[in-house]
Amino acid sequence: MLKNIQLKIMDQKEAMEIADCWKYNEPYDFYDMTADQEDYEEIIDPHQRTDTFYSVIDNNQLVGYFCLFPKDSAMNEIELGLGMKPGITGKGFGEQFVKEILSYIEKHFSFQVIWLSVADFNQRAIKVYERAGFKYVTEKIQKTNGGEYLFIVMNNLK
């Protein structure tokens, strides 16, 4: 269980740790930052990362991150990206992790709808998102990691 969670704007050291050191087991290695050059550059470059990336700290250890991007043409909607440290995934912390992020967003922003996309093979994450209040909306093909992949699009619209 995550006990002393703090969320803050990501610093360069944290960005480099995530980008270079976080390596997931198959098939989740799809989420390694080094698997997609564009994602890698976005997180390590402070000018691209700006203040849209946040670190999730527990007991002074980096345990995850999330990023927020405006949803196309919607002023009160946001796109959420997130990731947990590889060593703690699959251990039952996911729902608490996501709910902590959602609580932070609710306290600090006024978005009415939060969207996220998840690779369709990642049923583990899809179940966590559903338990945290997200609902299936549609599917889309997305170019990433040198190919095209099916993603499930979800939101938390009540």
PDB file of C-alpha atoms in Angstrom:
ATOM      1  CA  MET A   1       0.000   0.000   0.000  1.00  0.00           C
ATOM      2  CA  LEU A   2       1.205   3.469  -0.851  1.00  0.00           C
ATOM      3  CA  LYS A   3       1.295   5.479   2.366  1.00  0.00           C
ATOM      4  CA  ASN A   4       2.870   8.927   2.072  1.00  0.00           C
ATOM      5  CA  ILE A   5       2.040  10.043  -1.444  1.00  0.00           C
ATOM      6  CA  GLN A   6       3.105  13.456  -2.669  1.00  0.00           C
ATOM      7  CA  LEU A   7       2.501  14.807  -6.170  1.00  0.00           C
ATOM      8  CA  LYS A   8       4.636  17.558  -7.656  1.00  0.00           C
ATOM      9  CA  ILE A   9       5.940  18.983 -10.908  1.00  0.00           C
ATOM     10  CA  MET A  10       8.529  16.569 -12.309  1.00  0.00           C
ATOM     11  CA  ASP A  11      12.165  17.612 -12.085  1.00  0.00           C
ATOM     12  CA  GLN A  12      14.967  16.665 -14.488  1.00  0.00           C
ATOM     13  CA  LYS A  13      16.434  13.936 -12.277  1.00  0.00           C
ATOM     14  CA  GLU A  14      13.044  12.213 -12.029  1.00  0.00           C
ATOM     15  CA  ALA A  15      12.472  12.547 -15.773  1.00  0.00           C
ATOM     16  CA  MET A  16      15.826  10.929 -16.526  1.00  0.00           C
ATOM     17  CA  GLU A  17      15.160   8.070 -14.092  1.00  0.00           C
ATOM     18  CA  ILE A  18      11.833   7.294 -15.764  1.00  0.00           C
ATOM     19  CA  ALA A  19      13.229   7.683 -19.281  1.00  0.00           C
ATOM     20  CA  ASP A  20      16.435   5.690 -18.866  1.00  0.00           C
ATOM     21  CA  CYS A  21      15.907   3.298 -15.960  1.00  0.00           C
ATOM     22  CA  TRP A  22      12.300   2.179 -15.932  1.00  0.00           C
ATOM     23  CA  LYS A  23      12.218  -1.086 -17.890  1.00  0.00           C
ATOM     24  CA  TYR A  24       9.092  -3.213 -17.861  1.00  0.00           C
ATOM     25  CA  ASN A  25       8.773  -6.959 -18.461  1.00  0.00           C
ATOM     26  CA  GLU A  26       7.096  -8.135 -21.684  1.00  0.00           C
ATOM     27  CA  PRO A  27       4.549  -7.279 -22.939  1.00  0.00           C
ATOM     28  CA  TYR A  28       4.613  -4.108 -20.833  1.00  0.00           C
ATOM     29  CA  ASP A  29       8.022  -3.141 -22.249  1.00  0.00           C
ATOM     30  CA  PHE A  30       5.820  -1.439 -24.825  1.00  0.00           C
ATOM     31  CA  TYR A  31       5.682   1.365 -22.204  1.00  0.00           C
ATOM     32  CA  ASP A  32       9.463   1.798 -21.867  1.00  0.00           C
ATOM     33  CA  MET A  33      10.241   5.423 -22.765  1.00  0.00           C
ATOM     34  CA  THR A  34      13.093   4.208 -24.958  1.00  0.00           C
ATOM     35  CA  ALA A  35      10.570   2.263 -27.078  1.00  0.00           C
ATOM     36  CA  ASP A  36       9.397   5.516 -28.707  1.00  0.00           C
ATOM     37  CA  GLN A  37      11.866   8.291 -29.499  1.00  0.00           C
ATOM     38  CA  GLU A  38       9.177  10.991 -29.470  1.00  0.00           C
ATOM     39  CA  ASP A  39       7.976   9.999 -25.974  1.00  0.00           C
ATOM     40  CA  TYR A  40      11.560   9.786 -24.759  1.00  0.00           C
ATOM     41  CA  GLU A  41      12.449  13.253 -25.998  1.00  0.00           C
ATOM     42  CA  GLU A  42       9.237  14.730 -24.601  1.00  0.00           C
ATOM     43  CA  ILE A  43       9.975  13.566 -21.065  1.00  0.00           C
ATOM     44  CA  ILE A  44      13.709  14.359 -20.961  1.00  0.00           C
ATOM     45  CA  ASP A  45      13.530  17.798 -22.583  1.00  0.00           C
ATOM     46  CA  PRO A  46      12.406  20.386 -19.994  1.00  0.00           C
ATOM     47  CA  HIS A  47      11.151  22.663 -22.782  1.00  0.00           C
ATOM     48  CA  GLN A  48       8.828  19.957 -24.097  1.00  0.00           C
ATOM     49  CA  ARG A  49       7.925  18.575 -20.676  1.00  0.00           C
ATOM     50  CA  THR A  50       7.202  22.041 -19.225  1.00  0.00           C
ATOM     51  CA  ASP A  51       4.834  21.819 -16.269  1.00  0.00           C
ATOM     52  CA  THR A  52       2.580  19.141 -17.745  1.00  0.00           C
ATOM     53  CA  PHE A  53       4.474  16.195 -16.159  1.00  0.00           C
ATOM     54  CA  TYR A  54       4.095  15.372 -12.475  1.00  0.00           C
ATOM     55  CA  SER A  55       5.975  12.974 -10.229  1.00  0.00           C
ATOM     56  CA  VAL A  56       4.277  10.665  -7.746  1.00  0.00           C
ATOM     57  CA  ILE A  57       6.462  10.234  -4.675  1.00  0.00           C
ATOM     58  CA  ASP A  58       5.888   7.766  -1.839  1.00  0.00           C
ATOM     59  CA  ASN A  59       8.194   7.772   1.183  1.00  0.00           C
ATOM     60  CA  ASN A  60      10.680   9.927  -0.726  1.00  0.00           C
ATOM     61  CA  GLN A  61      10.820   7.407  -3.594  1.00  0.00           C
ATOM     62  CA  LEU A  62       9.640   8.042  -7.155  1.00  0.00           C
ATOM     63  CA  VAL A  63       6.829   5.535  -7.719  1.00  0.00           C
ATOM     64  CA  GLY A  64       5.061   6.975 -10.728  1.00  0.00           C
ATOM     65  CA  TYR A  65       4.204   9.917 -12.885  1.00  0.00           C
ATOM     66  CA  PHE A  66       1.354  11.457 -14.781  1.00  0.00           C
ATOM     67  CA  CYS A  67       0.991  14.069 -17.476  1.00  0.00           C
ATOM     68  CA  LEU A  68      -1.907  16.269 -18.513  1.00  0.00           C
ATOM     69  CA  PHE A  69      -2.641  17.591 -21.996  1.00  0.00           C
ATOM     70  CA  PRO A  70      -5.583  19.675 -23.215  1.00  0.00           C
ATOM     71  CA  LYS A  71      -8.157  17.654 -25.110  1.00  0.00           C
ATOM     72  CA  ASP A  72      -8.671  18.898 -28.661  1.00  0.00           C
ATOM     73  CA  SER A  73     -11.259  21.677 -28.823  1.00  0.00           C
ATOM     74  CA  ALA A  74     -12.579  21.065 -25.318  1.00  0.00           C
ATOM     75  CA  MET A  75     -11.866  23.669 -22.661  1.00  0.00           C
ATOM     76  CA  ASN A  76     -13.028  21.601 -19.701  1.00  0.00           C
ATOM     77  CA  GLU A  77     -11.570  18.237 -20.766  1.00  0.00           C
ATOM     78  CA  ILE A  78      -8.057  16.873 -20.318  1.00  0.00           C
ATOM     79  CA  GLU A  79      -6.042  13.906 -21.586  1.00  0.00           C
ATOM     80  CA  LEU A  80      -4.240  11.952 -18.853  1.00  0.00           C
ATOM     81  CA  GLY A  81      -1.135   9.850 -19.308  1.00  0.00           C
ATOM     82  CA  LEU A  82       0.377   7.935 -16.414  1.00  0.00           C
ATOM     83  CA  GLY A  83       2.828   5.262 -15.424  1.00  0.00           C
ATOM     84  CA  MET A  84       3.957   3.346 -12.351  1.00  0.00           C
ATOM     85  CA  LYS A  85       7.480   2.269 -11.510  1.00  0.00           C
ATOM     86  CA  PRO A  86       8.030  -1.210 -12.986  1.00  0.00           C
ATOM     87  CA  GLY A  87       8.848  -2.872  -9.642  1.00  0.00           C
ATOM     88  CA  ILE A  88       5.485  -1.998  -8.115  1.00  0.00           C
ATOM     89  CA  THR A  89       3.164  -2.757 -11.045  1.00  0.00           C
ATOM     90  CA  GLY A  90       0.878  -5.766 -10.735  1.00  0.00           C
ATOM     91  CA  LYS A  91       0.961  -5.690  -6.918  1.00  0.00           C
ATOM     92  CA  GLY A  92      -2.448  -4.186  -6.192  1.00  0.00           C
ATOM     93  CA  PHE A  93      -1.432  -0.519  -5.928  1.00  0.00           C
ATOM     94  CA  GLY A  94      -2.947   0.598  -9.226  1.00  0.00           C
ATOM     95  CA  GLU A  95      -6.390   1.678  -8.085  1.00  0.00           C
ATOM     96  CA  GLN A  96      -5.035   3.734  -5.169  1.00  0.00           C
ATOM     97  CA  PHE A  97      -2.391   5.232  -7.487  1.00  0.00           C
ATOM     98  CA  VAL A  98      -4.977   6.320 -10.073  1.00  0.00           C
ATOM     99  CA  LYS A  99      -7.387   7.646  -7.432  1.00  0.00           C
ATOM    100  CA  GLU A 100      -4.617   9.738  -5.842  1.00  0.00           C
ATOM    101  CA  ILE A 101      -3.904  11.295  -9.232  1.00  0.00           C
ATOM    102  CA  LEU A 102      -7.599  11.937  -9.887  1.00  0.00           C
ATOM    103  CA  SER A 103      -7.972  13.538  -6.465  1.00  0.00           C
ATOM    104  CA  TYR A 104      -5.007  15.833  -7.171  1.00  0.00           C
ATOM    105  CA  ILE A 105      -6.459  16.843 -10.539  1.00  0.00           C
ATOM    106  CA  GLU A 106      -9.853  17.526  -8.949  1.00  0.00           C
ATOM    107  CA  LYS A 107      -8.287  19.730  -6.239  1.00  0.00           C
ATOM    108  CA  HIS A 108      -5.979  21.722  -8.522  1.00  0.00           C
ATOM    109  CA  PHE A 109      -7.877  21.978 -11.808  1.00  0.00           C
ATOM    110  CA  SER A 110     -11.436  22.426 -13.009  1.00  0.00           C
ATOM    111  CA  PHE A 111     -11.663  19.762 -15.713  1.00  0.00           C
ATOM    112  CA  GLN A 112     -15.043  18.098 -15.996  1.00  0.00           C
ATOM    113  CA  VAL A 113     -13.929  15.123 -18.085  1.00  0.00           C
ATOM    114  CA  ILE A 114     -10.643  13.223 -17.949  1.00  0.00           C
ATOM    115  CA  TRP A 115      -9.719  11.041 -20.921  1.00  0.00           C
ATOM    116  CA  LEU A 116      -7.082   8.342 -21.223  1.00  0.00           C
ATOM    117  CA  SER A 117      -6.003   5.792 -23.815  1.00  0.00           C
ATOM    118  CA  VAL A 118      -4.548   2.396 -23.002  1.00  0.00           C
ATOM    119  CA  ALA A 119      -3.108  -0.297 -25.263  1.00  0.00           C
ATOM    120  CA  ASP A 120      -5.783  -2.947 -25.720  1.00  0.00           C
ATOM    121  CA  PHE A 121      -3.493  -5.774 -24.549  1.00  0.00           C
ATOM    122  CA  ASN A 122      -3.121  -4.094 -21.144  1.00  0.00           C
ATOM    123  CA  GLN A 123      -6.162  -5.653 -19.516  1.00  0.00           C
ATOM    124  CA  ARG A 124      -4.560  -5.227 -16.096  1.00  0.00           C
ATOM    125  CA  ALA A 125      -4.591  -1.419 -16.480  1.00  0.00           C
ATOM    126  CA  ILE A 126      -8.043  -1.366 -18.084  1.00  0.00           C
ATOM    127  CA  LYS A 127      -9.490  -3.122 -15.006  1.00  0.00           C
ATOM    128  CA  VAL A 128      -7.765  -0.622 -12.700  1.00  0.00           C
ATOM    129  CA  TYR A 129      -9.131   2.323 -14.689  1.00  0.00           C
ATOM    130  CA  GLU A 130     -12.640   0.852 -14.574  1.00  0.00           C
ATOM    131  CA  ARG A 131     -12.417   0.429 -10.779  1.00  0.00           C
ATOM    132  CA  ALA A 132     -11.266   4.076 -10.570  1.00  0.00           C
ATOM    133  CA  GLY A 133     -14.399   5.222 -12.434  1.00  0.00           C
ATOM    134  CA  PHE A 134     -13.369   5.254 -16.097  1.00  0.00           C
ATOM    135  CA  LYS A 135     -15.682   3.877 -18.760  1.00  0.00           C
ATOM    136  CA  TYR A 136     -15.005   2.486 -22.224  1.00  0.00           C
ATOM    137  CA  VAL A 137     -15.811   5.034 -24.959  1.00  0.00           C
ATOM    138  CA  THR A 138     -14.271   3.738 -28.179  1.00  0.00           C
ATOM    139  CA  GLU A 139     -11.182   2.234 -29.776  1.00  0.00           C
ATOM    140  CA  LYS A 140      -8.586   3.826 -32.020  1.00  0.00           C
ATOM    141  CA  ILE A 141      -5.483   2.914 -33.960  1.00  0.00           C
ATOM    142  CA  GLN A 142      -2.522   4.958 -32.764  1.00  0.00           C
ATOM    143  CA  LYS A 143       0.941   5.294 -34.269  1.00  0.00           C
ATOM    144  CA  THR A 144       3.634   4.759 -31.647  1.00  0.00           C
ATOM    145  CA  ASN A 145       6.756   2.697 -31.009  1.00  0.00           C
ATOM    146  CA  GLY A 146       7.386   2.381 -34.764  1.00  0.00           C
ATOM    147  CA  GLY A 147       4.028   0.777 -35.547  1.00  0.00           C
ATOM    148  CA  GLU A 148       0.269   1.077 -35.294  1.00  0.00           C
ATOM    149  CA  TYR A 149      -1.528  -0.293 -32.253  1.00  0.00           C
ATOM    150  CA  LEU A 150      -5.095  -0.610 -31.028  1.00  0.00           C
ATOM    151  CA  PHE A 151      -5.905   1.560 -28.002  1.00  0.00           C
ATOM    152  CA  ILE A 152      -8.970   1.626 -25.793  1.00  0.00           C
ATOM    153  CA  VAL A 153     -10.240   5.169 -25.155  1.00  0.00           C
ATOM    154  CA  MET A 154     -11.856   5.758 -21.763  1.00  0.00           C
ATOM    155  CA  ASN A 155     -13.185   8.706 -19.775  1.00  0.00           C
ATOM    156  CA  ASN A 156     -14.562   9.397 -16.320  1.00  0.00           C
ATOM    157  CA  LEU A 157     -17.753  11.131 -17.440  1.00  0.00           C
ATOM    158  CA  LYS A 158     -20.386  10.304 -14.854  1.00  0.00           C
TER     159      LYS A 158
END
